[in-house]
Short mmCIF file of C-alpha atoms in Angstrom, two decimals:
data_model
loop_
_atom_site.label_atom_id
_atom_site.label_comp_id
_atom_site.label_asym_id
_atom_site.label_seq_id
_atom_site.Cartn_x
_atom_site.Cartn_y
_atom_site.Cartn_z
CA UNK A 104 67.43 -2.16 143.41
CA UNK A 105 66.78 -5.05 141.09
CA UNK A 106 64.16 -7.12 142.02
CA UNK A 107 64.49 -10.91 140.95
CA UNK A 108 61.15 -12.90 141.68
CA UNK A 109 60.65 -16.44 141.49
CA UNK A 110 58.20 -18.58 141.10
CA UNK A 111 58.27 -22.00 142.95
CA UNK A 112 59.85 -22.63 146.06
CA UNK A 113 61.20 -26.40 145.36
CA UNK A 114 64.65 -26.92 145.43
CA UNK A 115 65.58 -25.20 141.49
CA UNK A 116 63.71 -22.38 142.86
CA UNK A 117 65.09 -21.97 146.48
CA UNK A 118 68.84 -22.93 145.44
CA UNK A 119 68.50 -20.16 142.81
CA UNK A 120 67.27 -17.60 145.73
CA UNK A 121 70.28 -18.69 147.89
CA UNK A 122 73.07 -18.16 145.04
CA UNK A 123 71.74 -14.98 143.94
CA UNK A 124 71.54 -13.74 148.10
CA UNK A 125 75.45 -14.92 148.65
CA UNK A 126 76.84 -13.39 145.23
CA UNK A 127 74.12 -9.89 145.11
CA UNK A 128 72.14 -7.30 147.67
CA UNK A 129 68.98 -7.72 144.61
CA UNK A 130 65.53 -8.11 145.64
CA UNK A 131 64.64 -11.82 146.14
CA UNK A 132 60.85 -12.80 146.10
CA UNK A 133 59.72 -16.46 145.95
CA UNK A 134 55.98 -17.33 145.05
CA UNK A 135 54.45 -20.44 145.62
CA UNK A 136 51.15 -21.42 146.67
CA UNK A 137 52.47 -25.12 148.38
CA UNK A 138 54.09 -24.51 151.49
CA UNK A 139 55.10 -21.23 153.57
CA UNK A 140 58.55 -22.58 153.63
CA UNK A 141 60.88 -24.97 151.45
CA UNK A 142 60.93 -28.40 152.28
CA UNK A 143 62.90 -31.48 151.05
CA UNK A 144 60.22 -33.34 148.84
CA UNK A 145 62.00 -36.84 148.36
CA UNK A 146 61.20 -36.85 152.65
CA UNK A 147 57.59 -36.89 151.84
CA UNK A 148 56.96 -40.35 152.12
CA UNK A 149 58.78 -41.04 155.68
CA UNK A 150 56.16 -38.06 157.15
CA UNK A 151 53.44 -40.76 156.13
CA UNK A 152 55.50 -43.29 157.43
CA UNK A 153 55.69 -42.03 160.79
CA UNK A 154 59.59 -41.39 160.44
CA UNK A 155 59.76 -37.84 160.36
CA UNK A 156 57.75 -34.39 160.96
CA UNK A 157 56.88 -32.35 158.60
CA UNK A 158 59.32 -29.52 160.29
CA UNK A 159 62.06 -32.35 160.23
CA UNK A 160 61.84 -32.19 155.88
CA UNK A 161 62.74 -28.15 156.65
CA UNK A 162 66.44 -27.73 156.05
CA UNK A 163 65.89 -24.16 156.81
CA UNK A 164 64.49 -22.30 160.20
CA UNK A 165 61.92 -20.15 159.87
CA UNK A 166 63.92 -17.18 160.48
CA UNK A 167 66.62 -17.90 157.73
CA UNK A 168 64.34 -16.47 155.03
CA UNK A 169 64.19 -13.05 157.02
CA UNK A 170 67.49 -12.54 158.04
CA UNK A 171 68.53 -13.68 154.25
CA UNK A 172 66.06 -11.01 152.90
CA UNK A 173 64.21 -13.31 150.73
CA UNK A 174 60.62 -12.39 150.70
CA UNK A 175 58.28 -15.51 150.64
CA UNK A 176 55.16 -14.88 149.41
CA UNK A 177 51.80 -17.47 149.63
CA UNK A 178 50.22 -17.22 146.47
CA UNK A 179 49.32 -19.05 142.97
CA UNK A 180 50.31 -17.43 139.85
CA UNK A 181 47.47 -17.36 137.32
CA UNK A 182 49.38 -15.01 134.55
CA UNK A 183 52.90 -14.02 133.43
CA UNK A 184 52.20 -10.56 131.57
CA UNK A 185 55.78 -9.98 130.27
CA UNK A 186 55.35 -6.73 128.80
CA UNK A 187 54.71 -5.12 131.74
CA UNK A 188 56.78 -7.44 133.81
CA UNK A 189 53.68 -8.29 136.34
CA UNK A 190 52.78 -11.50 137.82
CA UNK A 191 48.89 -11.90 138.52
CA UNK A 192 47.77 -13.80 141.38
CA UNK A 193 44.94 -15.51 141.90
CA UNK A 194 43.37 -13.09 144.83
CA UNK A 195 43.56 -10.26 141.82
CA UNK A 196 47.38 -9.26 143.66
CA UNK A 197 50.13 -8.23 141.39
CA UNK A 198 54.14 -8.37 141.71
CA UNK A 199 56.15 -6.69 139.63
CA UNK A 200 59.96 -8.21 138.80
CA UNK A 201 63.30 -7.00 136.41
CA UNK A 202 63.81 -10.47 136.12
CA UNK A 203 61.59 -14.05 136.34
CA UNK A 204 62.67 -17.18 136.93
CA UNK A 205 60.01 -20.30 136.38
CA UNK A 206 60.59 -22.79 138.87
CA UNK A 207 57.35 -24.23 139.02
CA UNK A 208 58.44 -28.38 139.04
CA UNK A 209 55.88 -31.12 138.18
CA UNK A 210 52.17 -32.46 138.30
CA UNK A 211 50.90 -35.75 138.01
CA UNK A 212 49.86 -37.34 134.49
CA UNK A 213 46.46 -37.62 134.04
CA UNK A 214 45.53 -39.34 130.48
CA UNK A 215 41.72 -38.83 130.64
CA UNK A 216 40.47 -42.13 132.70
CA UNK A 217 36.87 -42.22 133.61
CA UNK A 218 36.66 -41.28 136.95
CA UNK A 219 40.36 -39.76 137.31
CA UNK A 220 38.57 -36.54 139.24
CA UNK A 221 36.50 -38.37 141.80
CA UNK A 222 37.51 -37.83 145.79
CA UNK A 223 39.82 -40.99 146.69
CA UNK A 224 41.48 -40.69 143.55
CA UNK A 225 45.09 -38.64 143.68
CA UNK A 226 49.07 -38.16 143.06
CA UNK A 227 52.33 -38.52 144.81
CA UNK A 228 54.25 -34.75 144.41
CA UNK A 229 53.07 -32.21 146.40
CA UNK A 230 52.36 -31.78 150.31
CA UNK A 231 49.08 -31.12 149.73
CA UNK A 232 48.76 -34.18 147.98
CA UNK A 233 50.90 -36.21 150.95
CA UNK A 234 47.79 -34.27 153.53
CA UNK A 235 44.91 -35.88 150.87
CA UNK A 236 46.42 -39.03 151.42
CA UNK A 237 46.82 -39.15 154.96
CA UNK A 238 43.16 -38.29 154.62
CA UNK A 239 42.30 -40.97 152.17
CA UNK A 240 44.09 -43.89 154.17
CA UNK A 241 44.60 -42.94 157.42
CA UNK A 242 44.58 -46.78 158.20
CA UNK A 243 43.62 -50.47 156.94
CA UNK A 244 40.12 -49.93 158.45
CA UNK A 245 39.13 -46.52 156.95
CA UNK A 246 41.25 -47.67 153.42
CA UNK A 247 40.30 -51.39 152.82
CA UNK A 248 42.55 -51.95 149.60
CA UNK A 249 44.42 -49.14 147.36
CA UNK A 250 45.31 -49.28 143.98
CA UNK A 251 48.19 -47.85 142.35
CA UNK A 252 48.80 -47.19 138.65
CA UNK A 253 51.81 -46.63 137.14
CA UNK A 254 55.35 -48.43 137.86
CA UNK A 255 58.01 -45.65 138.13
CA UNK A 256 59.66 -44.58 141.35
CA UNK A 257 56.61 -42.26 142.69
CA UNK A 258 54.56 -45.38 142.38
CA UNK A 259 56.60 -47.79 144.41
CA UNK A 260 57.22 -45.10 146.83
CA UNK A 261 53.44 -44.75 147.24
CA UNK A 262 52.94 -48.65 147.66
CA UNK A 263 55.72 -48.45 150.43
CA UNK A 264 54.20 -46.08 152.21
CA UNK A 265 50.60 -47.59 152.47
CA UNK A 266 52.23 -50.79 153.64
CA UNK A 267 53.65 -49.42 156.21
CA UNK A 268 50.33 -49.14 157.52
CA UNK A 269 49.04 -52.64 156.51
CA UNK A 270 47.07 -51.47 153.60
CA UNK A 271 46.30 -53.80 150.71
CA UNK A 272 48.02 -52.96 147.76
CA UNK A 273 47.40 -53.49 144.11
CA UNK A 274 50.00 -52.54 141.91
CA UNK A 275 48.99 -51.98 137.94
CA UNK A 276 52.42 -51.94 135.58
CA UNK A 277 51.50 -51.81 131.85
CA UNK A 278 54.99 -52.85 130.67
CA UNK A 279 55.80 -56.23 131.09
CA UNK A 280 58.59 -56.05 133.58
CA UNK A 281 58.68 -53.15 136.48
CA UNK A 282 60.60 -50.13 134.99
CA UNK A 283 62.04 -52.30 131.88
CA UNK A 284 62.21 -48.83 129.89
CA UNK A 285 64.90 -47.77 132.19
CA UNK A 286 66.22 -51.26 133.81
CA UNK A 287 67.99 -53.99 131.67
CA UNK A 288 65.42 -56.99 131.97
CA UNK A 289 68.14 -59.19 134.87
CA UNK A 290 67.49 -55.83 137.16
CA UNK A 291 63.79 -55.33 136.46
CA UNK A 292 62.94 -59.07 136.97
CA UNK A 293 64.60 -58.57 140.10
CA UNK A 294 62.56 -55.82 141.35
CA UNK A 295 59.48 -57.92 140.07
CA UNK A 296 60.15 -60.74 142.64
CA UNK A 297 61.23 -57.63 145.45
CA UNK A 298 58.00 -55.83 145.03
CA UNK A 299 55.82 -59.34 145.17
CA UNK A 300 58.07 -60.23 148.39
CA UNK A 301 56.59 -57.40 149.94
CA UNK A 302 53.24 -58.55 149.81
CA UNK A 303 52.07 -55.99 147.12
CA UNK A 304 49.76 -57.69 144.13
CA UNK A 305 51.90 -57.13 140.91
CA UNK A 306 49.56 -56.99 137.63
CA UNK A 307 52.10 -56.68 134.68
CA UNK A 308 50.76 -55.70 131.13
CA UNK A 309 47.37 -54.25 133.07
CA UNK A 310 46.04 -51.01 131.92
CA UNK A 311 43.83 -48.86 134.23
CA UNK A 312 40.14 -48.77 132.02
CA UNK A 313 37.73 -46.69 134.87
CA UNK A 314 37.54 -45.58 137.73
CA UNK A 315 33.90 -46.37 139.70
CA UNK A 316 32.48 -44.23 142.02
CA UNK A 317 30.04 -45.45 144.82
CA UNK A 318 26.75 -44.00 146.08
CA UNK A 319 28.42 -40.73 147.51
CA UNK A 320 30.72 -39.84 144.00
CA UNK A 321 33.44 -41.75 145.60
CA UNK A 322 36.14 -44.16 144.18
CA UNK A 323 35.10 -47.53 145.14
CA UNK A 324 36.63 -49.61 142.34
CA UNK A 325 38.79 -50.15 139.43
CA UNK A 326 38.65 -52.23 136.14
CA UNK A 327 41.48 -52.94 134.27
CA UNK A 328 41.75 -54.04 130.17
CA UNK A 329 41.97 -57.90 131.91
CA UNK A 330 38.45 -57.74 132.31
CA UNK A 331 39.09 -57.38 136.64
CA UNK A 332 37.39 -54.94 138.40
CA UNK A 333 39.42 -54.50 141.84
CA UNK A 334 37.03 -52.78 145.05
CA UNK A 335 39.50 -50.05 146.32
CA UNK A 336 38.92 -46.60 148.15
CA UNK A 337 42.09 -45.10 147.17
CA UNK A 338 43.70 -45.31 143.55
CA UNK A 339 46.95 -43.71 143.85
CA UNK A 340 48.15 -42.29 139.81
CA UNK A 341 51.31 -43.02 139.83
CA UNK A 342 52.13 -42.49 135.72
CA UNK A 343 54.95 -40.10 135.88
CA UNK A 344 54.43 -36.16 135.60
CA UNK A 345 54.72 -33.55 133.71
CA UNK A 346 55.91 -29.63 134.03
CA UNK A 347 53.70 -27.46 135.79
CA UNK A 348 53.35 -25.10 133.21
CA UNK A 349 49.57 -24.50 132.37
CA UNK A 350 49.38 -20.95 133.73
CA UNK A 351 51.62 -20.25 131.01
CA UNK A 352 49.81 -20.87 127.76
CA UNK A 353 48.82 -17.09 126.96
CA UNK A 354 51.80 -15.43 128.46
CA UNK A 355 53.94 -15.52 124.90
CA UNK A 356 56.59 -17.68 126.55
CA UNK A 357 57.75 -20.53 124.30
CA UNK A 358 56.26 -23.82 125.62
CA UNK A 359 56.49 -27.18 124.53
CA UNK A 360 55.97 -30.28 127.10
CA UNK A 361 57.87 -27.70 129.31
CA UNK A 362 59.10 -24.05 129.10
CA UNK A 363 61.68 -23.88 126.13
CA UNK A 364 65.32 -22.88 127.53
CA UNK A 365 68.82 -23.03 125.74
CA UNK A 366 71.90 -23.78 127.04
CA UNK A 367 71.82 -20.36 129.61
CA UNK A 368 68.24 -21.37 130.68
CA UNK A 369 66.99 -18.45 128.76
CA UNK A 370 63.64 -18.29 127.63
CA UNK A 371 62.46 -16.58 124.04
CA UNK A 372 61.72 -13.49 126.30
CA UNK A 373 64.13 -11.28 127.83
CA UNK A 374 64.51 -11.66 131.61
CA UNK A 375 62.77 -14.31 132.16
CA UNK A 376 64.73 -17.97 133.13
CA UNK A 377 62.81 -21.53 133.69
CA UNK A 378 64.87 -23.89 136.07
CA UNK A 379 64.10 -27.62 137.39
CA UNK A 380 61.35 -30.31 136.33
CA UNK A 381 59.53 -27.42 134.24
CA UNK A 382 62.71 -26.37 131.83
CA UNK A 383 62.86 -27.79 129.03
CA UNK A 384 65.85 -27.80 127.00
CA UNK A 385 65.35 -27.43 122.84
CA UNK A 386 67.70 -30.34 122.39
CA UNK A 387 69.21 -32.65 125.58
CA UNK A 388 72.39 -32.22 126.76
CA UNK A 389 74.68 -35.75 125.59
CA UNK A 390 72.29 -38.20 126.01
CA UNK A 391 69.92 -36.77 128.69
CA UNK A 392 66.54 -36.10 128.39
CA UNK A 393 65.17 -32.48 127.05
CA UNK A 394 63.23 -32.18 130.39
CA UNK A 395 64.75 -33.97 133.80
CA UNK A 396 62.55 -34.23 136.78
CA UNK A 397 65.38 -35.26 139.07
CA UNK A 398 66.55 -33.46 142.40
CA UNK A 399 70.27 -32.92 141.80
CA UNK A 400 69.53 -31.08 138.42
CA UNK A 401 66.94 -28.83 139.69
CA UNK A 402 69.64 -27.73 142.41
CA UNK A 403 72.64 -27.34 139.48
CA UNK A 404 70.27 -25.34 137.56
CA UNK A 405 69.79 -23.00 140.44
CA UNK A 406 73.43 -22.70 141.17
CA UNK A 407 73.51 -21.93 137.30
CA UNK A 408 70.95 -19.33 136.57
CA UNK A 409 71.77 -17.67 139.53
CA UNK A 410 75.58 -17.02 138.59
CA UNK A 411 73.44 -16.21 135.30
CA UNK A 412 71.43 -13.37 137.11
CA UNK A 413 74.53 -12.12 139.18
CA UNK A 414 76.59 -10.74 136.30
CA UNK A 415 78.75 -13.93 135.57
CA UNK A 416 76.85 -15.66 132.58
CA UNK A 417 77.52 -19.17 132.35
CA UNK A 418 76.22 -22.42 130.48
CA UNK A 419 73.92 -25.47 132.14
CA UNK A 420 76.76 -28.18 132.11
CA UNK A 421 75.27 -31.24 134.35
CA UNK A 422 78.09 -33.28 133.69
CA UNK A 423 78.22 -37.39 133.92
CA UNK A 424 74.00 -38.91 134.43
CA UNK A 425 73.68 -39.90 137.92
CA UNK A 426 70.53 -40.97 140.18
CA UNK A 427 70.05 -42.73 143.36
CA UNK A 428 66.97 -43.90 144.40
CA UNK A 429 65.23 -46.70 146.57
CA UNK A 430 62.44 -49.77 145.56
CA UNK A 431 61.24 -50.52 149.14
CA UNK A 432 64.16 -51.14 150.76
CA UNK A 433 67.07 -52.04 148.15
CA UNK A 434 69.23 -49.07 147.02
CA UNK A 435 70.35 -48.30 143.62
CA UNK A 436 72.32 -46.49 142.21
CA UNK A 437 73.26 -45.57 138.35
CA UNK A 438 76.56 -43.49 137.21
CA UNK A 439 76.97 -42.67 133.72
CA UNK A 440 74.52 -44.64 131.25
CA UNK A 441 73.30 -48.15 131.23
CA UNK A 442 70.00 -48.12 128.81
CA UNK A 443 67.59 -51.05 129.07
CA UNK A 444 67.28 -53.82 125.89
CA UNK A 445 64.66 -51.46 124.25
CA UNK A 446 66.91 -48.47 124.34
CA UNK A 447 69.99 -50.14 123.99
CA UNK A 448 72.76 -48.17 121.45
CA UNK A 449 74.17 -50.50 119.04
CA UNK A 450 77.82 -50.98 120.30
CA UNK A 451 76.38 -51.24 124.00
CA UNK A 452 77.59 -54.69 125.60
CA UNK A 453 76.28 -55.25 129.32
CA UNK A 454 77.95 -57.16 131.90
CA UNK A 455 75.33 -58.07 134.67
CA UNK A 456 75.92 -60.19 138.02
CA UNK A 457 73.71 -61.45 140.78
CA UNK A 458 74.29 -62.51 144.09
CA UNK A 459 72.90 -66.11 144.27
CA UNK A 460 70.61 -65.75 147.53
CA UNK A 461 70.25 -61.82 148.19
CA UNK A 462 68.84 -58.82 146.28
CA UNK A 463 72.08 -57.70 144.79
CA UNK A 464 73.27 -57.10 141.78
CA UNK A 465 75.74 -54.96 139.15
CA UNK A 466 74.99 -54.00 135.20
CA UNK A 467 77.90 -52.58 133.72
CA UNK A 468 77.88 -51.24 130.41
CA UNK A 469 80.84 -50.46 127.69
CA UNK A 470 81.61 -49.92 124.56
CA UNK A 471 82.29 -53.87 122.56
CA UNK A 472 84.68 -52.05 120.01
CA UNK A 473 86.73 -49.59 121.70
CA UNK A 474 85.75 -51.35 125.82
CA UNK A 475 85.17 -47.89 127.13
CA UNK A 476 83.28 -47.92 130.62
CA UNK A 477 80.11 -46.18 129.64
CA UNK A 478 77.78 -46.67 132.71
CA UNK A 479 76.99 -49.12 135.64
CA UNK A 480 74.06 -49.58 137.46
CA UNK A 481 73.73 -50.96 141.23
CA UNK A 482 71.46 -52.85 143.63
CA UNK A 483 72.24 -53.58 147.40
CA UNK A 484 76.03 -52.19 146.72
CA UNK A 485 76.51 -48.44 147.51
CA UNK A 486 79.66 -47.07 145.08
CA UNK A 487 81.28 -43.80 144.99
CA UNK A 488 80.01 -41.22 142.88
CA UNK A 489 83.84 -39.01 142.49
CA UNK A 490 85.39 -42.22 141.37
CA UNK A 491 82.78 -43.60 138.83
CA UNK A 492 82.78 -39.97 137.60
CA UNK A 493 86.23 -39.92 137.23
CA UNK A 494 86.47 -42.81 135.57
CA UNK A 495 83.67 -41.77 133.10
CA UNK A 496 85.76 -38.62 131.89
CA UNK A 497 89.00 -40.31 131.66
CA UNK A 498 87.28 -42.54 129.67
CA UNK A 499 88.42 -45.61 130.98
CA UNK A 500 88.18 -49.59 129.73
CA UNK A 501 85.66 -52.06 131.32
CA UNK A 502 89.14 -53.93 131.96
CA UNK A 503 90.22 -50.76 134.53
CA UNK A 504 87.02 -50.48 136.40
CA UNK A 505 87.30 -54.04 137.11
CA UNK A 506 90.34 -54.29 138.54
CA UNK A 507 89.79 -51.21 140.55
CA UNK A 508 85.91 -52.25 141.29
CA UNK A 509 87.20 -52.13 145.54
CA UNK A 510 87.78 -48.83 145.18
CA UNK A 511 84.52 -47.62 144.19
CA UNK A 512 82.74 -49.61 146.84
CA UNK A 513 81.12 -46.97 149.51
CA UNK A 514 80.14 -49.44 151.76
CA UNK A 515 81.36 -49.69 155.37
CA UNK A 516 84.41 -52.23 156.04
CA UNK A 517 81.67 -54.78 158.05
CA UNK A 518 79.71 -55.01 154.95
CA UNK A 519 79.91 -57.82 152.73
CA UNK A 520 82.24 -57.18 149.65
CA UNK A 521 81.58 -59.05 146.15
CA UNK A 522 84.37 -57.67 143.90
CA UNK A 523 85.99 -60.92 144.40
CA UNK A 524 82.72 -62.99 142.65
CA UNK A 525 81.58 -60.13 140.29
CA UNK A 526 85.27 -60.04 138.78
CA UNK A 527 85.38 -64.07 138.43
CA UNK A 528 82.16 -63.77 136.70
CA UNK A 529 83.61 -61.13 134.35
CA UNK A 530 86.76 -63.12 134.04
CA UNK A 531 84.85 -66.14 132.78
CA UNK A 532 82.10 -64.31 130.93
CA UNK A 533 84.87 -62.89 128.37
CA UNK A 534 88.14 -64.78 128.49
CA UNK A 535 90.15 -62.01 130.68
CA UNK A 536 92.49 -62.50 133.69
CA UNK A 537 91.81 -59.41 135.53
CA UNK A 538 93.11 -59.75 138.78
CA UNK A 539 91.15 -57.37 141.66
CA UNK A 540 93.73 -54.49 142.97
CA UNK A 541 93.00 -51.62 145.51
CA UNK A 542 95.02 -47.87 145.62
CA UNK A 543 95.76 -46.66 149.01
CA UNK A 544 93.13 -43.97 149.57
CA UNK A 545 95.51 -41.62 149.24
CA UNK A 546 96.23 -42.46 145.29
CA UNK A 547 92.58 -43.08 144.48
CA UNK A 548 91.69 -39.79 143.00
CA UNK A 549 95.26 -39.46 141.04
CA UNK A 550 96.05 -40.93 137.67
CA UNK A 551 98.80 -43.14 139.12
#
């Protein structure tokens, strides 16, 4: 019997187990050294948070895995010897496989601070790093002030969480504007005022210098390239991640940030596959990213290889960008692509309203030749991800997704509806007469 091993039980990894189970009698065998059982990790936070158990962030029983016949194995790979097709663990323990698949996601970015290794000083990713926290600020008496550097969404996630337990926070951004490499500047000033709303200190253009420890090797302080120095017992780093690959560098498997995949997620060595945060792609797909750290992907990837493994080869086709995600408590939501100012492509015109009073707000880019809808980012507005998908491959005008903007709109009939403003906006923004019109529900997903 074929025996399929894989290392990494996050959701690439455990989707990938799953496919191969329902489409193939192989041998499945997952390896990580995390967690005895898969868990969702975007629910981290809300265990800290006092919303949710630990088991509650288990989509699975514990029996699934046995009556599924997937072996789960508690262990850390130190070496992939491909020749002999032989994991090493770290007890000295060796697994033999036909076929590997990497699924080994992300760790935190570390760029060589002074003091980056001392106890008090950690990341956001894995559950061992959510127990180290609940360690390190347990409450506002044991953690007087934290400090967190690095504005992406692991960072403002982090700051949520320790206010929810009345812990100082001190937020260090080096851009100038939260997030302005992904956010046009209206959204990203927005999420400036949200985050300062919320009581958390906001340093823009501050760099992290040193970490100081106190008396007992402990982080007590920060300074920052502004000439501060800010007392703290926690520094939370926050600067995005990287693939989990290190293990890796004497195995003869291609590497570059992340293990090297084509279109199949093939490595350069027969057998072996690399899924999720740690693939990396030798060119990005469209306009995406060689590597993407994002949930859905990691779980289409599985589905993928898996088909892959199971006799039906077929290509890693992600389809239209998407991403949801939350700062504190405003949703967004982006379909298709709207780049910031710095990454903007040359025939990319934005449209952008704001509600007047509340932390709302639309950016919808197109095309200023041809008016193709290219991508539209929300705030405070949930939309419909078949619809703006749609749209995106019958490559539709700005003009159409305007006067159809109702039907996109996910949001409960007692909710608020601002098609009516955004549209006027648009209307008097660029001359047009566009007058808002829904489809009966039925008719929404034809062409009519």
């Amino acid at each position: 019997m074929e025996n399929i091993v894989i290392i990494g039980n996050g959701i690439a990894g455990i989707t990938a187990a799953r496919h191969i189970r329902k489409n193939s009698d192989k041998k499945i065998t997952v390896v990580s050294a995390e967690t005895d059982y898969f868990f969702s990790r975007t629910a981290l936070m809300y265990i800290y948070m006092g919303h949710m158990k630990f088991e509650h962030t288990q989509p699975y029983e514990n029996w699934f895995w046995k009556k599924n016949r997937i072996d789960l194995v508690k262990a850390f790979v130190t070496q992939v010897n491909h020749e002999d097709k032989k994991l090493v663990l770290q007890d000295g323990n060796t697994i033999n496989y036909d076929k590997l698949i990497i699924a080994t996601g992300s760790k935190p970015n570390k760029f060589g601070w002074p003091g980056q290794d001392l106890p008090g000083v950690q990341g956001l990713y894995s559950k061992q790093d959510l127990d180290q926290l609940e360690a390190n600020a347990p409450d506002n008496k044991t953690c007087k002030r934290a400090v967190i550097v690095g504005g992406g969404l692991i960072g403002i996630e982090m700051a949520e969480m320790l206010r929810s337990r009345k812990i100082p926070v001190t937020f260090l951004v080096r851009e100038n504007s939260f997030w302005n490499g992904v956010l046009p500047s209206g959204e990203s000033q927005m999420i400036n005022e949200h985050i300062l709303e919320h009581h958390i200190d906001l340093r823009l253009e501050t760099n992290l210098v040193e970490i100081l420890a106190d008396e007992n090797g402990r982080a007590k302080a920060v300074t920052t390239d502004k000439g501060d120095t800010i007392e703290c017992t926690v520094v939370g780093l926050t600067a995005g991640v990287s693939p989990n690959i290190d293990f890796l560098k004497e195995s003869g498997i291609a590497i570059g940030r992340g293990v090297k995949v084509n279109r199949f997620l093939e490595t350069n060595i027969p057998d072996i596959y690399a899924i999720g945060d740690c693939a990396e792609q030798h060119e990005g797909i469209g306009q995406r990213r060689p590597i993407e750290a994002v949930w859905y992907t990691g779980r289409m990837m599985g589905e993928t290889v898996a088909q892959t493994i199971c006799g039906n080869k077929i290509e890693y086709k992600p389809g239209h960008w998407f991403n949801s995600a939350k700062f504190l408590d405003l949703e967004y939501q982006t379909y298709g692509w709207v780049f910031s100012e710095q990454n903007k492509k040359e025939n990319e015109q934005h449209f952008h309203w704001r509600h007047a009073t509340e932390k709302i707000c639309v950016t919808i880019a197109f095309d200023k030749d041809s008016k193709q809808f290219l991508g539209i980012n929300t705030f405070g507005i949930r939309m419909r991800h078949e619809i703006f998908n749609r749209w995106l491959s019958e490559k539709r005008d700005i003009n159409h997704i305007m006067e159809f903007l109702k039907d996109a709109n996910f949001d409960p009939e007692f909710f608020a509806a601002y098609e009516n403003e955004i549209i006027s906006k648009f209307n008097s923004e660029f001359g047009t007469h566009i007058t808002p019109k829904k489809k009966s529900w039925k008719r929404i997903f034809s062409n009519a």
